Structure formats: C-alpha cells, structure tokens
Coordinates of C-alpha atoms in Angstrom, one line a residue:
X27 CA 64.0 186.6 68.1
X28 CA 67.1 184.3 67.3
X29 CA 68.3 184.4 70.6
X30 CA 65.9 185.7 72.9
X31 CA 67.7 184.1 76.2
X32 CA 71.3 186.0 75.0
X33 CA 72.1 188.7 77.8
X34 CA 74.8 191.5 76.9
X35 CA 76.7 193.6 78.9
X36 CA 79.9 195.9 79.2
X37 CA 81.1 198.7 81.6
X38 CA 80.4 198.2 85.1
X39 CA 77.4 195.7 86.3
X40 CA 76.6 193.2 88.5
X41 CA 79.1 189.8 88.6
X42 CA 77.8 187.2 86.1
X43 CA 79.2 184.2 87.9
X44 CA 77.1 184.6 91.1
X45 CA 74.5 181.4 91.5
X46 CA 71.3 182.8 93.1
X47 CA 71.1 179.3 94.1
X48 CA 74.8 178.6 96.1
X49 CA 75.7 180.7 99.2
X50 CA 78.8 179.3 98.8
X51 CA 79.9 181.7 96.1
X52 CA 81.2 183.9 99.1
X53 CA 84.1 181.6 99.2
X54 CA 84.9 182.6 95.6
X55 CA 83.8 185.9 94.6
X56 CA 83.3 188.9 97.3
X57 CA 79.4 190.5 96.7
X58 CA 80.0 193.6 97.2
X59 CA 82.3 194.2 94.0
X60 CA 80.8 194.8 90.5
X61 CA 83.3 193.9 88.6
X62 CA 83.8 196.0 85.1
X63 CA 84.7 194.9 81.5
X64 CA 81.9 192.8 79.4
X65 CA 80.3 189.6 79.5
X66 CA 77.8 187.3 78.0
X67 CA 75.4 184.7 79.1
X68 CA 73.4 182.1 76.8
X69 CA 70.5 179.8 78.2
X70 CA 69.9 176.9 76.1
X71 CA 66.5 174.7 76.6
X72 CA 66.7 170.9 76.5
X73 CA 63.2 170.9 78.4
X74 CA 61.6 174.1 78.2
X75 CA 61.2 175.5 82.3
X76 CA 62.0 171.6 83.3
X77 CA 66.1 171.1 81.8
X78 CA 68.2 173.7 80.7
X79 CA 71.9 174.8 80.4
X80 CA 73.1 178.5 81.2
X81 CA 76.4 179.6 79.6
X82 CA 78.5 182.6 81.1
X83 CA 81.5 184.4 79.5
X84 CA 83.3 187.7 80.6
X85 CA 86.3 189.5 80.7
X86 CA 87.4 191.9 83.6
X87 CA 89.9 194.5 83.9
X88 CA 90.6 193.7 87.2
X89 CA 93.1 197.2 87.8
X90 CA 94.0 199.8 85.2
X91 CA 97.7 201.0 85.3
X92 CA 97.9 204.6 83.5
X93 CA 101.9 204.4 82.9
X94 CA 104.7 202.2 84.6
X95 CA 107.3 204.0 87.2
X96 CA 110.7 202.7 87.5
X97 CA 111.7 204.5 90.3
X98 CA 113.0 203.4 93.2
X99 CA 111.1 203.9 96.7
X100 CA 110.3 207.3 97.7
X101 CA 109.3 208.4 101.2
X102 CA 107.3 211.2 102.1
X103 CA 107.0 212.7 105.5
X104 CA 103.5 213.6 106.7
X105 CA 105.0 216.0 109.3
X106 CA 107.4 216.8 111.4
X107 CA 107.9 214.0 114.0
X108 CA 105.4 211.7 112.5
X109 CA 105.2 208.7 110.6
X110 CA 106.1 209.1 106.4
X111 CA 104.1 207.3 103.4
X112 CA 106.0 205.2 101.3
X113 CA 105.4 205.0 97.7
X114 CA 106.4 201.4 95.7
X115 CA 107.3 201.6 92.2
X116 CA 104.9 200.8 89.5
X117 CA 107.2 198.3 87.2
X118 CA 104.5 197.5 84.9
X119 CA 102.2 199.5 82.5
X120 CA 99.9 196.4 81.5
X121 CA 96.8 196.3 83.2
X122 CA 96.2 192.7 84.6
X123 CA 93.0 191.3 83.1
X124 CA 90.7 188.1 84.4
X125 CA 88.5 185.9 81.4
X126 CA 86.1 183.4 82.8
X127 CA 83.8 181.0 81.9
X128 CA 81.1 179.2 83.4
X129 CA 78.7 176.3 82.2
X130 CA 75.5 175.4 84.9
X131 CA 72.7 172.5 84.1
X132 CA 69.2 172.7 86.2
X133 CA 66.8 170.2 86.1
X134 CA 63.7 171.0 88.1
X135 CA 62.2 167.6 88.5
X136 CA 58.7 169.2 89.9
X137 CA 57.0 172.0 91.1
X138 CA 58.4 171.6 94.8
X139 CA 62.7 170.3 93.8
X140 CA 65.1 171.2 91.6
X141 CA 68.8 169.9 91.4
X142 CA 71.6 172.0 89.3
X143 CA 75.6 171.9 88.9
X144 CA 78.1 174.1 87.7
X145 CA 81.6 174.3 86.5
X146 CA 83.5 177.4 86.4
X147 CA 87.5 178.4 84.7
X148 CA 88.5 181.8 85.8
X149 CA 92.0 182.8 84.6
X150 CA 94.0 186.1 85.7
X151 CA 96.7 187.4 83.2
X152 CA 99.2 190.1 83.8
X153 CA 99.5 190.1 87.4
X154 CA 101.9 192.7 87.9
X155 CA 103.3 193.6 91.5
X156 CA 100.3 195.5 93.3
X157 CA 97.7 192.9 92.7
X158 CA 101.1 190.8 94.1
X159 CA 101.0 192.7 97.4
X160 CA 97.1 192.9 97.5
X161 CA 97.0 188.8 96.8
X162 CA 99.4 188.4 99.5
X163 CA 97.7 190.5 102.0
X164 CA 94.4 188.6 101.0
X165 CA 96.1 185.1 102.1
X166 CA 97.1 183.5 98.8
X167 CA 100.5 182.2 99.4
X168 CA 102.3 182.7 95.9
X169 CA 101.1 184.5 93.2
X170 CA 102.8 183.1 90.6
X171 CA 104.8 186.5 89.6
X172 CA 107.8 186.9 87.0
X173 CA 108.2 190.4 86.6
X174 CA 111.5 191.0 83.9
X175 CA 113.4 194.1 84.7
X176 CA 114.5 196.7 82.5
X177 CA 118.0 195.4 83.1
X178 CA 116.9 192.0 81.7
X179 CA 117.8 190.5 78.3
X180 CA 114.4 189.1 78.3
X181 CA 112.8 192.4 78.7
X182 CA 110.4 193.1 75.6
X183 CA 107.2 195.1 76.9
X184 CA 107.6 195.4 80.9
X185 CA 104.3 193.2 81.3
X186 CA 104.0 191.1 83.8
X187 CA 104.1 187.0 82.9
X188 CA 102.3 186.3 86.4
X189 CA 99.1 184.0 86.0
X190 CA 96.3 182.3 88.1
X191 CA 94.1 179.8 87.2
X192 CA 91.0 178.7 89.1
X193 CA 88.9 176.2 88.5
X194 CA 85.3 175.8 90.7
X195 CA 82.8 173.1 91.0
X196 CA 79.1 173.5 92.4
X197 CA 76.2 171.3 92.7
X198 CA 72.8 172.3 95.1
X199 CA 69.5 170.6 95.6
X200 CA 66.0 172.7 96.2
X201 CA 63.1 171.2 98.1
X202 CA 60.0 173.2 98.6
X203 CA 57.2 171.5 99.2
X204 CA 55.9 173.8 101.7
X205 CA 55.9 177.0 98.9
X206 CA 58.7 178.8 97.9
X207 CA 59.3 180.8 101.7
X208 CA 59.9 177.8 103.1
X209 CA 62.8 176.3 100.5
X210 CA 65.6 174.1 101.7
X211 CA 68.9 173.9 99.9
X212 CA 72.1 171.7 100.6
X213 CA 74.9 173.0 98.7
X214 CA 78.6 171.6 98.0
X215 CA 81.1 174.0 96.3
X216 CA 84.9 172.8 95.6
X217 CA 87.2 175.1 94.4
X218 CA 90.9 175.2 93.1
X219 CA 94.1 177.2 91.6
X220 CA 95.2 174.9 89.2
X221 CA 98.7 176.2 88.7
X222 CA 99.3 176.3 92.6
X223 CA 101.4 173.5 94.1
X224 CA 100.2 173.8 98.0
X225 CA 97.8 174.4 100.1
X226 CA 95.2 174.9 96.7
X227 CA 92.2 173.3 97.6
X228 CA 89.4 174.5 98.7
X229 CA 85.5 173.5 99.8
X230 CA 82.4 174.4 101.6
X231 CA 79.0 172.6 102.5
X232 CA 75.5 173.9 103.8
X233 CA 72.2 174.7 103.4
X234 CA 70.0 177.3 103.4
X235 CA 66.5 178.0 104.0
X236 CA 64.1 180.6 103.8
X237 CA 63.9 183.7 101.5
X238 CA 64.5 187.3 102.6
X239 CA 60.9 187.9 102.3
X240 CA 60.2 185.8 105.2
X241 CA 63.6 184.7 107.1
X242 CA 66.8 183.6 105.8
X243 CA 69.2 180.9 107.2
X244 CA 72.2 180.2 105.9
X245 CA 74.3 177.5 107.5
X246 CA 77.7 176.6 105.6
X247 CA 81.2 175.1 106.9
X248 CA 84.2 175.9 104.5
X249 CA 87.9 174.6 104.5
X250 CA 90.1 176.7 102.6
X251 CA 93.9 176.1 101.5
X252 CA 95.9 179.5 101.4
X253 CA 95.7 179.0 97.5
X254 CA 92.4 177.1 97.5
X255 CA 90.6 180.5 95.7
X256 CA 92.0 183.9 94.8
X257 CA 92.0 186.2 97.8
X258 CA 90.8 189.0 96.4

C-alpha cells in the first residue's frame, strides 16, 4: 500500500533497462539475454496516467569465476593428426559485476501522443581477461584492463582493476490517432563509454509502426564508434 508501483526482483529475469517504447535498445543491450543478479524499479506519479517518472536499479553478475588458474597455456590434442584446443589461464578469481541505473519521464499529452526520455549509467567492474577476449571479439577496441600479476608488488587480491562506463540517452514520440495498431514512433538514442578515448560514440534514429498484433515496421539507421556501447 506504500509503494504499490515498487517492482522487485533477483535471480534470473527479464532485462529491466529495455524501453517497450525504443527499438533502438538493440544497439545497447542484446534481447535475447536475461541477465541475472537483482533489480528494482520505482514509478513515481506527477500526473496520475498523464506525467510520470520510472526509476530502474540493478546489479548483474555478468560471469561467475569458481577459482583463478595461474597456469600457463595448455594444449590438448583432439586426435591424432587433428587440430588441439587450447586452454588460457584464468588469472582472476573475482567475478566481474555490472550496476546500472536508469531514470525515464513520459508525458502522454492525449489519448492519441505521448512523448518520453530517458537517461541511463551502466558501469562494469572487475573485468578480468575472458570478458577481455569476449569484448574484443565483440568489436570494442580497449577494454580498459590492468590485470596485476602474482609477480607484482602491487598484487593484493588477483582482481581485476578493468572498468567500463556507459552512459545512454533516449527520447521517442508516439502518435496514434488512428488506434493503437496503427501507432507511429520516431526514436533517437545516443549512447557512450565514458572512460573510452576513441571511436566512443555512438547513435541511432527511426521509427516504428504498427504492433505485432497487426504488422510491425521498424525502420532505424545507427552509427556506431568501436567503443560507442559495450559489445557484448
């Protein structure tokens, strides 16, 4: 009764951050994965069904590492004459970690438009060599990684120091004054890594029209730097 718009969740469930009302998303966050860890969201009412703010936070575990392995390269061979499978070492035992949060305002003006924008801080912690390699096959140039060997004077827990940060802006307009199966929506979304020096900007621009009900059209055009949004 206190908070009857506050959402819980924890374990594995459906991404928080996702807009129902921006197609560009897909430049940000893949829709397949269900990402796992916990989250909340908050809607607050300036204008109740007319102005309101929704509030996201989550944490996500974004790979679990069971114990860190120091050894060097090992090579395996399948069989004889054929190709062998490589196994890296595992220099870090801290699993890297991703917070987020994400603050949206709608105003639906009438029955047939609304207008909404959003901001969005995502922040990955931790990154430790695999995500490195996985990053890097995903297009994202550097990865920002300092990982301090067992040799090092530095050396205190064998975590990783590596770090993203993302920041993401979104802003859509909804006309439907046809019904609801017949909505159009332009969308903008821009989208950075903060801490990248190159090639870290990112945006896309479109519309959409229709629901899946009836037909749906999506037309967008993005322009993505190499670090203009994490790859993965």
């Amino acid at each position: 009764e206190f908070a009857p718009t506050l959402e819980l969740m924890a374990g594995k469930f459906q991404n928080p951050f996702l807009s129902p009302d921006d197609p560009a998303d897909m430049i940000v966050w893949d829709h397949d994965i269900n990402p796992e860890g916990a989250a909340l969201k908050y809607r607050f009412d300036f204008i109740p069904e007319t102005l309101w703010l929704d509030t996201t936070a989550g944490y996500f575990v974004l790979n679990e590492v069971a114990s860190a392995n120091v050894m060097p390269f090992t090579v395996v061979p399948v069989s004889p004459g054929s190709r062998v499978t490589t196994f890296q070492p595992q220099y870090d035992e801290h699993d890297p970690y991703m917070y987020g949060f994400q603050g949206g305002l709608t105003w639906r003006a009438s029955e047939w438009w609304k207008l909404g924008a959003r901001a969005s801080y995502y922040d990955l912690q931790k990154i430790n060599t695999t995500l490195v390699a996985a990053l890097n096959g995903q297009g994202n140039h550097n990865p920002l990684l300092v990982v301090l060997g067992p040799t090092s004077p530095l050396f205190q827990d064998g975590s990783s120091k590596g770090q993203m940060e993302e920041v993401q802006a979104s802003a859509f307009v909804t006309f439907s004054p046809f019904g609801p199966d017949y909505a159009v929506t332009p969308f903008f979304q821009w989208t950075s890594i903060t801490n990248a020096s190159t090639q870290n900007v990112g945006w896309a621009a479109g519309f959409d029209f229709g629901t899946p009900d009836l037909f749906k059209l999506t037309v967008m055009y993005a322009d993505i730097g190499r670090n203009g949004t994490v790859g993965l």
